[in-house]
Short mmCIF file of C-alpha atoms in Angstrom, two decimals:
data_model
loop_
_atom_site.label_atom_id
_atom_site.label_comp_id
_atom_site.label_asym_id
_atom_site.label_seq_id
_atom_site.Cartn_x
_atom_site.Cartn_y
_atom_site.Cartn_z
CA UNK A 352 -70.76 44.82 -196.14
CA UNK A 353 -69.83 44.15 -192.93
CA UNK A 354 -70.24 40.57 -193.09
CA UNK A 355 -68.44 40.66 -196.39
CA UNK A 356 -65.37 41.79 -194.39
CA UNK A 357 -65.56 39.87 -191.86
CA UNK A 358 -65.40 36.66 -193.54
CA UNK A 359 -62.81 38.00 -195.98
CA UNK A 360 -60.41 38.60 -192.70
CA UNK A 361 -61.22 34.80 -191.80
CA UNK A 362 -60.50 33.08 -195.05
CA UNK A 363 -57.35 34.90 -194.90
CA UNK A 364 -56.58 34.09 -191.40
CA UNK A 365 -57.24 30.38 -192.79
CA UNK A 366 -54.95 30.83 -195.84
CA UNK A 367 -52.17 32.21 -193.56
CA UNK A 368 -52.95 29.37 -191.20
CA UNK A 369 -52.56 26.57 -193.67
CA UNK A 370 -49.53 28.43 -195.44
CA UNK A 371 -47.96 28.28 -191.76
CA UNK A 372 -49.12 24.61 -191.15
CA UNK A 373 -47.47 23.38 -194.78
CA UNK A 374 -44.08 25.34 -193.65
CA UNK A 375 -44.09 23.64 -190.55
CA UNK A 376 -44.65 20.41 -192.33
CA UNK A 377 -42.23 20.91 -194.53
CA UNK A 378 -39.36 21.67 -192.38
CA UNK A 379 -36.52 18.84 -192.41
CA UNK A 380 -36.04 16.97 -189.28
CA UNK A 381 -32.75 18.63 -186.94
CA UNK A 382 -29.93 16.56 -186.86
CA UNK A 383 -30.75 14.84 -183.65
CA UNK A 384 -33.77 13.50 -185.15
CA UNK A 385 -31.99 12.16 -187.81
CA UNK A 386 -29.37 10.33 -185.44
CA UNK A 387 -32.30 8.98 -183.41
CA UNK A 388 -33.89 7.83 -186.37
CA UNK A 389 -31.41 6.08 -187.71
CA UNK A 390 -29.45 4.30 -184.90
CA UNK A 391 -33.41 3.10 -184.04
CA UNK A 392 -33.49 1.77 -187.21
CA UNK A 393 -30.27 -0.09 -187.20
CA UNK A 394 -30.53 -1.02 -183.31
CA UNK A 395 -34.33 -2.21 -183.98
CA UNK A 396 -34.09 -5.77 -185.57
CA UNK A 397 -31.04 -6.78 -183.51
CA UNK A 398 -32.93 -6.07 -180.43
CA UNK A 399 -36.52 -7.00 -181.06
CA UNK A 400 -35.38 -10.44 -181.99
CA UNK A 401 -32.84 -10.68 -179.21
CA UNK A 402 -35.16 -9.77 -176.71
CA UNK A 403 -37.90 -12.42 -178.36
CA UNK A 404 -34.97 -15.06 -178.30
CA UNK A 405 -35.68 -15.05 -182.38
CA UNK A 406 -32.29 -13.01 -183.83
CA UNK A 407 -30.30 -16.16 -184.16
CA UNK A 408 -33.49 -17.57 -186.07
CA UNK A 409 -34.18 -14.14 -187.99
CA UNK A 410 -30.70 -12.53 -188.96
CA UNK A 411 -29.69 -12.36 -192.11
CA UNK A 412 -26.13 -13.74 -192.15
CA UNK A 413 -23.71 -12.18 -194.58
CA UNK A 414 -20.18 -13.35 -194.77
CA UNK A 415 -17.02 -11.78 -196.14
CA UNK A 416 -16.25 -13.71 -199.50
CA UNK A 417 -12.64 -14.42 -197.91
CA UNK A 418 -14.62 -15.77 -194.55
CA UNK A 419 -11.89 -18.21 -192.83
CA UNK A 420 -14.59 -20.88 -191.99
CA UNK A 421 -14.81 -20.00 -188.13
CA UNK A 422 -17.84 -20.22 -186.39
CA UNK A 423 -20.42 -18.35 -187.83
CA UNK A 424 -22.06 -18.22 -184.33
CA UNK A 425 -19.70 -15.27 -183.82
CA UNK A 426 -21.88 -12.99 -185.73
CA UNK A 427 -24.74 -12.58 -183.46
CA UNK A 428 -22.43 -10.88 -180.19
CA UNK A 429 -20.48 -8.93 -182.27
CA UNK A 430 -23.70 -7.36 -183.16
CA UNK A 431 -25.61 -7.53 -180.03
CA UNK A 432 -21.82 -6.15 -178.55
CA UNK A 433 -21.22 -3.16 -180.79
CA UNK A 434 -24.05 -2.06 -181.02
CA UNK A 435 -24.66 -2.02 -177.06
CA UNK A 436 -21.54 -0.38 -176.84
CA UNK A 437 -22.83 2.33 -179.11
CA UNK A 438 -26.64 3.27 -177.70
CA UNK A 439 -26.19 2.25 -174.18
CA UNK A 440 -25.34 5.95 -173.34
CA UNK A 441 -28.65 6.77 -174.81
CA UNK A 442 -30.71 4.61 -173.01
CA UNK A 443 -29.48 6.34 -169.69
CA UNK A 444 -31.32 9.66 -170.14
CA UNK A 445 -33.98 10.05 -168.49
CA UNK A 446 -38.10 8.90 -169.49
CA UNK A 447 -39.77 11.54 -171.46
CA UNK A 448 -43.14 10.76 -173.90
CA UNK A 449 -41.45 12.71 -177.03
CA UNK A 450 -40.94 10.71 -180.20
CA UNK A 451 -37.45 10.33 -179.35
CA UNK A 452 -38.47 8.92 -175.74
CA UNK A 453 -40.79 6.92 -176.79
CA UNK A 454 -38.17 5.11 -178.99
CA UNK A 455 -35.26 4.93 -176.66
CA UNK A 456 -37.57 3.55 -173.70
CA UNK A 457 -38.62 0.52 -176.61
CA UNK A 458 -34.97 0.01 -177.38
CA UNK A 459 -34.11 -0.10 -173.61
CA UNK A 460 -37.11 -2.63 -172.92
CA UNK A 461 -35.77 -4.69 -175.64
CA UNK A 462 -31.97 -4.51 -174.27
CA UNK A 463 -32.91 -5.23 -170.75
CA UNK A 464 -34.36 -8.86 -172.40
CA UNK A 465 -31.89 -9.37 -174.76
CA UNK A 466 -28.93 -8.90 -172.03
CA UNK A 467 -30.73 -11.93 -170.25
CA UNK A 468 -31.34 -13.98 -172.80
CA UNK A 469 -27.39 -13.51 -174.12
CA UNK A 470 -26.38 -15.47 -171.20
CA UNK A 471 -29.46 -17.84 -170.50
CA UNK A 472 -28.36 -21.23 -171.55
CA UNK A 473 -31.98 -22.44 -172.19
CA UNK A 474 -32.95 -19.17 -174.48
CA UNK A 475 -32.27 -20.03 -178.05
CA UNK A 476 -30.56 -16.75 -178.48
CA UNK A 477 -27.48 -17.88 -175.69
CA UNK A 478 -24.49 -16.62 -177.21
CA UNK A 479 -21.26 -18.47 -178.22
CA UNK A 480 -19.07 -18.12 -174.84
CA UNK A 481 -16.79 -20.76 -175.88
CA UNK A 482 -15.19 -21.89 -179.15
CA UNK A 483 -13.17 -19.19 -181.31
CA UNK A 484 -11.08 -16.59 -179.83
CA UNK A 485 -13.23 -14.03 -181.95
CA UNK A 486 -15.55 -13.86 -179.48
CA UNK A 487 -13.30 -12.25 -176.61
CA UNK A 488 -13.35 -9.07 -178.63
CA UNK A 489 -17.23 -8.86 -178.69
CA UNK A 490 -16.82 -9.62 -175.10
CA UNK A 491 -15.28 -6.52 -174.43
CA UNK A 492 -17.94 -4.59 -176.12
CA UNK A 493 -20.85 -5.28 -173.95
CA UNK A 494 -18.59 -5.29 -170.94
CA UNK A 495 -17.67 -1.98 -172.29
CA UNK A 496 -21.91 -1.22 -172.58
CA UNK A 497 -22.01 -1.64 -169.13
CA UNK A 498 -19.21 0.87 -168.37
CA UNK A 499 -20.46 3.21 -170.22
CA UNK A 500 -24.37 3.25 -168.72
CA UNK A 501 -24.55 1.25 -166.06
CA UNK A 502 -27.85 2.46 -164.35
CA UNK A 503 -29.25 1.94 -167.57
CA UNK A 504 -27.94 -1.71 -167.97
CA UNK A 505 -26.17 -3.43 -165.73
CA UNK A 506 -28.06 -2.57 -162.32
CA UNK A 507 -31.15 -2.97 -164.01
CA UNK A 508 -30.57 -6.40 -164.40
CA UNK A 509 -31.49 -9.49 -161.82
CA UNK A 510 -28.97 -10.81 -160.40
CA UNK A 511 -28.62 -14.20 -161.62
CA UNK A 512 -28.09 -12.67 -164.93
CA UNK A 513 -25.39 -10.39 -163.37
CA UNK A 514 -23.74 -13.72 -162.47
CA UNK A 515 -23.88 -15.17 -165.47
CA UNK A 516 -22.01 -12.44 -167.37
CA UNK A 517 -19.40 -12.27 -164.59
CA UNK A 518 -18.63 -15.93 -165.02
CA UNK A 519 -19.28 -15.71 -169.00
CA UNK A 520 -16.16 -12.84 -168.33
CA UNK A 521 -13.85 -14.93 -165.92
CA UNK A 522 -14.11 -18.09 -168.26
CA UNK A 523 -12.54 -15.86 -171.26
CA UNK A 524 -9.73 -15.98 -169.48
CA UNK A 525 -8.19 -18.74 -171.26
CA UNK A 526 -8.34 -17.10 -174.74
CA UNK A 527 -4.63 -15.93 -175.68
CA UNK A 528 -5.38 -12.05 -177.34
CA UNK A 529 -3.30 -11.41 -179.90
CA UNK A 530 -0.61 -9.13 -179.06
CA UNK A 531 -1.95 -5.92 -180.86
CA UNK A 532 -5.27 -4.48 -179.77
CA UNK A 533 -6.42 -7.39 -178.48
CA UNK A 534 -4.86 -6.92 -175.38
CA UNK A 535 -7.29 -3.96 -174.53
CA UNK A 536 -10.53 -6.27 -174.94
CA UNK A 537 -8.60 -9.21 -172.42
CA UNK A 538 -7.75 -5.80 -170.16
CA UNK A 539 -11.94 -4.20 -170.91
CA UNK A 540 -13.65 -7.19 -169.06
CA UNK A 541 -11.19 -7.14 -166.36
CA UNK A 542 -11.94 -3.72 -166.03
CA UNK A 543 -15.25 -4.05 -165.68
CA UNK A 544 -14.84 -6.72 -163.15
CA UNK A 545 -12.39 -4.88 -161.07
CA UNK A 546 -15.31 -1.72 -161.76
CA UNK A 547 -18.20 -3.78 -159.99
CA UNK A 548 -15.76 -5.00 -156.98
CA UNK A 549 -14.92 -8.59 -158.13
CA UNK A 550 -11.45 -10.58 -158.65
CA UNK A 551 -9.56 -9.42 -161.65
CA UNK A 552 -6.77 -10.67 -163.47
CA UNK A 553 -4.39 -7.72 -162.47
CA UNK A 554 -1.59 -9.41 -164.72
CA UNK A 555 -3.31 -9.19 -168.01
CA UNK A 556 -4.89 -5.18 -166.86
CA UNK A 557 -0.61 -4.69 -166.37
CA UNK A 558 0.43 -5.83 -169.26
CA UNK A 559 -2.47 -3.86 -171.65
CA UNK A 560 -1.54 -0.53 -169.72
CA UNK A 561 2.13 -1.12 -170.22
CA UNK A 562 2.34 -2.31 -173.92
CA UNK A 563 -0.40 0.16 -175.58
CA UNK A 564 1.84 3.14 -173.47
CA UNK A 565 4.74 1.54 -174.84
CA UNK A 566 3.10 1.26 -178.46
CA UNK A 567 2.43 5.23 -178.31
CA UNK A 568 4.17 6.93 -181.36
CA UNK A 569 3.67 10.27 -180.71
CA UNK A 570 0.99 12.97 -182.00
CA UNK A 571 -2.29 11.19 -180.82
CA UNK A 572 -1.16 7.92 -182.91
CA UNK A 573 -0.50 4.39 -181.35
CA UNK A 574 0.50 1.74 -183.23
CA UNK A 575 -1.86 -1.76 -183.20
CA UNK A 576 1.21 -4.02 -181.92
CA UNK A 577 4.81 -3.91 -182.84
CA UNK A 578 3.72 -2.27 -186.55
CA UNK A 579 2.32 0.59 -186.77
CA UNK A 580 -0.99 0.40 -189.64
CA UNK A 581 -2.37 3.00 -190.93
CA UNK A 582 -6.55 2.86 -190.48
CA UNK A 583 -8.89 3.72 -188.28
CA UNK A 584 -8.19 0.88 -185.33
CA UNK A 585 -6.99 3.90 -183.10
CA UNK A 586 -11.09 5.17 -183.34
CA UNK A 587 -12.52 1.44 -183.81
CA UNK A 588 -10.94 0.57 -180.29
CA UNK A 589 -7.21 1.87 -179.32
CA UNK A 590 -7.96 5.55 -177.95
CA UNK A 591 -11.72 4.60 -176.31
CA UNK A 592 -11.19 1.00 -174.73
CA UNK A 593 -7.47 2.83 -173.00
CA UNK A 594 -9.19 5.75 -172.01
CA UNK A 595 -11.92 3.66 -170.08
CA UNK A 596 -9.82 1.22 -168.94
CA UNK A 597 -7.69 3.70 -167.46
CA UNK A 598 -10.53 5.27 -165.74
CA UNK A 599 -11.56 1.77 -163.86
CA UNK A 600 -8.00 1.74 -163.08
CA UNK A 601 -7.80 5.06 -161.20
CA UNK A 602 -11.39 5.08 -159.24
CA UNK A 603 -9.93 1.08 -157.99
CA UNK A 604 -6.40 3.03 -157.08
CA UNK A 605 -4.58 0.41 -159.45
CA UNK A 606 -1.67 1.77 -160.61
CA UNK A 607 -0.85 2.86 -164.04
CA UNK A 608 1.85 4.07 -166.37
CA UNK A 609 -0.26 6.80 -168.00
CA UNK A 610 -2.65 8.92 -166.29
CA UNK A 611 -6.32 9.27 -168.21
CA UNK A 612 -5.51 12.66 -168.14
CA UNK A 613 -2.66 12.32 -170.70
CA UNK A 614 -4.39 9.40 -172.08
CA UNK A 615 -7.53 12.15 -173.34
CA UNK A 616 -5.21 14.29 -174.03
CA UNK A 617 -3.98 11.80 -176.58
CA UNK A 618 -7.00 11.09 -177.97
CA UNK A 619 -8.07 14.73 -178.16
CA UNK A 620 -5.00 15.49 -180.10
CA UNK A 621 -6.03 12.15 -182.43
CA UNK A 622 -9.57 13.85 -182.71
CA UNK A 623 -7.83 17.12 -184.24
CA UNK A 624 -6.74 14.68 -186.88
CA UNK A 625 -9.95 13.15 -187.51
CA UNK A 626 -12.04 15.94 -187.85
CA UNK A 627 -9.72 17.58 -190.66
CA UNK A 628 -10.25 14.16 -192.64
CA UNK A 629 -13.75 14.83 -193.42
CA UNK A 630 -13.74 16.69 -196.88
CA UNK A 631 -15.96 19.81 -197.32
CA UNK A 632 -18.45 17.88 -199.40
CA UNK A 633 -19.29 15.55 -195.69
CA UNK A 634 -16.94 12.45 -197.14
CA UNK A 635 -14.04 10.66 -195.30
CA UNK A 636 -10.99 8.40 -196.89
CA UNK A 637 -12.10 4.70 -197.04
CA UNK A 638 -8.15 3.25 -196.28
CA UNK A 639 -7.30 0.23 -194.13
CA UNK A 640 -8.84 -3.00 -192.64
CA UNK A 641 -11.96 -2.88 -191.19
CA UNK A 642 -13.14 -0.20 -193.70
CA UNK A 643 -16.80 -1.52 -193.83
CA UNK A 644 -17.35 -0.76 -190.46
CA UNK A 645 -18.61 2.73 -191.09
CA UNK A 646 -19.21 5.60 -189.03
CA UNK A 647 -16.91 3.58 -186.12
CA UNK A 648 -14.33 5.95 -187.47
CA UNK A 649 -15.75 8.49 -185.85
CA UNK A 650 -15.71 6.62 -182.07
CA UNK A 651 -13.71 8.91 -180.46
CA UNK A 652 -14.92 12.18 -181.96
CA UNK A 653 -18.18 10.82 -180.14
CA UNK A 654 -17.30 10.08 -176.98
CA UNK A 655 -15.43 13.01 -176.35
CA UNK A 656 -18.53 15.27 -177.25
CA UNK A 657 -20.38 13.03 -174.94
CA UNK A 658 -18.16 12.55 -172.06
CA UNK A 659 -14.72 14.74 -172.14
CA UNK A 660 -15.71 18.16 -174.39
CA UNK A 661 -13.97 18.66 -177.90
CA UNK A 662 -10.24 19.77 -178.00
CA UNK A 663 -9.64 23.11 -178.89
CA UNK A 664 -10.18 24.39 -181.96
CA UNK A 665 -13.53 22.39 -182.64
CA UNK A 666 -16.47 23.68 -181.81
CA UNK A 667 -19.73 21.28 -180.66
CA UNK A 668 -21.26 23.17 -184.00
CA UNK A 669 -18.74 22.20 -186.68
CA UNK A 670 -18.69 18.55 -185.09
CA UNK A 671 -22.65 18.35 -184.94
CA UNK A 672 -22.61 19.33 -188.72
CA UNK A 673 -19.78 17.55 -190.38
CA UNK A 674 -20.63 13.95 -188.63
CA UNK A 675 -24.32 14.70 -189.45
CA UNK A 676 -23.46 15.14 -193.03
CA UNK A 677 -21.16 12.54 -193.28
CA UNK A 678 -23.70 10.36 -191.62
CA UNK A 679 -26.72 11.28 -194.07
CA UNK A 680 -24.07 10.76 -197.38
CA UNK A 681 -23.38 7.39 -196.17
CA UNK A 682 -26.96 6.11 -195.26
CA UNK A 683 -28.73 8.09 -197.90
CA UNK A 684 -27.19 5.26 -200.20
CA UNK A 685 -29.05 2.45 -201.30
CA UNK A 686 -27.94 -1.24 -200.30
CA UNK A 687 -26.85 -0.32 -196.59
CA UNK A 688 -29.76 -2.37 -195.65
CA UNK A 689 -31.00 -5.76 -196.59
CA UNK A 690 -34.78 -6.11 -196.60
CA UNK A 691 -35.47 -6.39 -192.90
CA UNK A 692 -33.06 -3.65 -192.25
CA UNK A 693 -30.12 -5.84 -191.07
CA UNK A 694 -26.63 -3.99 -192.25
CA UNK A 695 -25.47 -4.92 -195.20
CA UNK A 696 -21.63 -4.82 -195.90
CA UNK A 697 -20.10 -2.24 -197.41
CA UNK A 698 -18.67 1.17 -196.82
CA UNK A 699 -21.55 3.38 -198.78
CA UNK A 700 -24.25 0.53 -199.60
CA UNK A 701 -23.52 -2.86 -200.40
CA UNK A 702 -19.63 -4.09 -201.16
CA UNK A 703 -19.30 -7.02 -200.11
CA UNK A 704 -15.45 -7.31 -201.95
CA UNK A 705 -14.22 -4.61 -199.26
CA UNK A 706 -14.87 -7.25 -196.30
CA UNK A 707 -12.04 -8.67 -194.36
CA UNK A 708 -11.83 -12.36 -193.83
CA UNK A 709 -13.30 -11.69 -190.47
CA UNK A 710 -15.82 -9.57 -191.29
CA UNK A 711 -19.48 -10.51 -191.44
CA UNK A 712 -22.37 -8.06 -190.77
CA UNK A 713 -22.67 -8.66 -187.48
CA UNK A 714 -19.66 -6.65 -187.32
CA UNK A 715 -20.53 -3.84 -188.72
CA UNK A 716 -22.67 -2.89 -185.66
CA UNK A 717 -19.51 -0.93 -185.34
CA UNK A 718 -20.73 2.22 -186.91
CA UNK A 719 -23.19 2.74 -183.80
CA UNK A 720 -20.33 3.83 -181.56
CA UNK A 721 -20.73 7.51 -183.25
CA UNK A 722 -24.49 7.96 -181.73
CA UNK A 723 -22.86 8.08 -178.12
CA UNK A 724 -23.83 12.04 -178.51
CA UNK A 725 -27.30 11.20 -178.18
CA UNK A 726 -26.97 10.72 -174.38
CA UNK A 727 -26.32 14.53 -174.56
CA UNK A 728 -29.60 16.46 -173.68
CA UNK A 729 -31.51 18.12 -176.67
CA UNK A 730 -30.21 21.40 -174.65
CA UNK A 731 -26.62 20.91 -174.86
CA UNK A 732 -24.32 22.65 -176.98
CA UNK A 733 -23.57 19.43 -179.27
CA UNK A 734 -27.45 19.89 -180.23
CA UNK A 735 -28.37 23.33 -179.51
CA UNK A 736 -25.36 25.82 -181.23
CA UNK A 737 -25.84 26.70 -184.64
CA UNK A 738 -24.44 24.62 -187.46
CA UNK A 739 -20.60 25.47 -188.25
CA UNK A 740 -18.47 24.91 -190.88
CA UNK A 741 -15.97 22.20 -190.48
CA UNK A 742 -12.40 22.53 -191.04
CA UNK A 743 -11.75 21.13 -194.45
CA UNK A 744 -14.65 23.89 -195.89
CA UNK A 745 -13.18 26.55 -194.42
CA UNK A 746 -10.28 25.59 -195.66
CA UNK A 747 -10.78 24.92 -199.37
CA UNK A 748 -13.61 28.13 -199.55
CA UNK A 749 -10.43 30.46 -198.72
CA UNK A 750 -11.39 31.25 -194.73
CA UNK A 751 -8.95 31.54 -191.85
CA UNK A 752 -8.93 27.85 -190.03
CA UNK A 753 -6.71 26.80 -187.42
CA UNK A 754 -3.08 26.51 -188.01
CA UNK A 755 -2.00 22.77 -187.40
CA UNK A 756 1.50 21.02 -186.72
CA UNK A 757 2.83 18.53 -184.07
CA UNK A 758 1.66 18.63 -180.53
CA UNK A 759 3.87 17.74 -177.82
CA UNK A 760 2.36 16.11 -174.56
CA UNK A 761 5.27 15.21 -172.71
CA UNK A 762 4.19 18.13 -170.11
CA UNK A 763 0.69 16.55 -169.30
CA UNK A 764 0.09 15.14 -166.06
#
């Protein structure tokens, strides 16, 4: 009888065991292991191949339908670029042997080649440094890369490659930018060249700090040139790339018309904005050029949460969720992908009509600016508070959400 018992306490221990063991199983991945997932997928073949020397050989071109003929060639920095500028924050925590580690140490191994090989004249994966004046933007971004994480790129790289990209930089110096916000990616590699102690063109760093200042509207809005256009080029570049800049500018004591404080402040006040465009249901307006380029709306919602702390009124919670949801409507679509997980364009899968006449998917590397939160430890706030409700469901399921209305800054330092 005994016995009987005995084993009738086991085989229940076992059910309970397996019940507990199917739960566990069962439970969805958090959000951060969604965002790692994904920006390793979409970082994975650009950097494999680049760091092979294969991308230019493997990539999957797509081109706008309206493509204006220039050199195709321009496709492979943009994405190397963008997408540098997105994960290189990432890549500077430090070595663990989780899941997550394990994949951000690959994707750093890769990028370590793949910065070499960019610049290498003999690697067949040398990028275009001269030809169409597309490629100063692109430029910008991986001089932007190393700004963001540079013990995690830029020092870890030998120094002949170092002076490759410096001259690479200097030698974009005779591209005219257009005079909207192309004057910020002439003024981001001079940055980064004043940041690491070299020459820089202090004339074209003036002029970028004086005419986006001057192109300030009010209410966390610049306009991109003379015209103001409504889209998301104050996320895709304006607020970021003047923000940084501005930093270089104050640790190298060169003077400035705005200070970064009022600069954030700016771009917190923009962020306010943002946010309360993402509907309850986790969607966002597609309006204005670029549209294709994803979760880069989002840019500066990320990099505050990484770097500066969310404005008041938004909690790390709220954010966490509503980019998280926005994030898995978007890529939960089929067609973001073609079959060796290249990006595909479109907004929310494959639409190749909504592509700009500059646009091929190269560019759409874009969307990885959002994952800069990921350089956040799993113990910060961004990861570790509960998930909140966002503004726009609080506000259309009848709760109290924060009053809004203009913001003046003219008292910020």
């Amino acid at each position: 009888m005994k016995t009987r018992i005995i084993l009738l306490v086991v085989f229940s221990f076992c059910l309970l065991g397996d019940t507990f063991a199917k739960r566990k199983v069962e439970e969805p991945p958090s959000d951060r292991q969604q965002w790692a997932d994904l920006c390793y997928k979409i970082a994975q073949p650009i950097l494999e191949n680049m760091s092979k020397g294969e991308l230019q050989k493997n990539m999957q071109l797509e081109l706008s339908p309206t493509w204006d003929g220039r050199d195709k060639r321009v496709a492979y920095m943009e994405a190397f670029g963008r997408l540098m500028a997105g994960i290189s924050p990432w890549l500077s925590l430090p070595a663990d042997n989780t899941a997550e580690g394990q994949q951000r140490r690959q994707l750093q191994e890769w990028a370590l080649q793949a910065y070499k090989n960019a610049v290498d004249p003999q690697s067949p994966d040398y990028l275009l440094w001269e030809g169409p004046t597309q490629i100063l933007v692109d430029a910008a971004y991986i001089a932007e890369s190393f700004l963001r994480a540079p013990d995690a790129t830029w020092k870890l790289l030998d120094e002949v490659t170092r002076q490759r990209y410096i001259q690479c930089f200097k030698g974009l110096r005779i591209i005219r930018p257009a005079y909207n916000n192309w004057l910020l990616f002439r003024a981001m590699t001079e940055a980064f060249l004043l940041s690491i102690g070299e020459e820089a063109d202090r004339f074209a760093l003036t002029v970028a700090v004086n005419k986006l200042n001057e192109w300030y509207l009010s209410d966390g809005w610049y306009s991109d040139g003379p015209e103001f256009a409504l889209d998301y080029y104050n996320s895709y570049v304006i607020h970021p790339m003047y923000v940084e800049i501005l930093e270089v500018c104050k640790a190298k004591k060169f003077l400035t018309p705005v200070s970064t404080v009022l600069a954030i402040c700016r771009m917190q006040r923009f962020n306010v904005f943002i946010e309360r465009l993402i509907s309850p249901e986790g969607t966002y307006p597609a309006f204005g050029r670029s549209v294709i380029y994803r979760m880069g709306a989002f840019q500066t919602l990320a990099l505050a949460s990484w770097k500066y702390g969310l404005p008041e009124g938004l909690s790390n919670g709220q954010v966490r969720s509503a980019l998280s949801t926005v994030m898995r409507n978007m890529f939960s679509i089929e067609g973001n992908f073609d079959d060796k997980n290249f990006l595909r364009l479109g907004f929310a899968g494959h639409q190749p009509e909504l592509a700009n006449y500059y646009t091929n998917n190269g560019s759409l590397y874009m969307t990885t600016l959002v994952f800069m939160p990921l350089a956040l430890p799993v113990t910060h706030p961004f990861w570790s508070d509960q998930a909140a409700e966002w503004t726009s469901q609080k506000a259309w399921s009848g709760k109290p959400f924060p009053i809004d209305g203009h913001h003046s800054l003219r008292n910020e330092k």
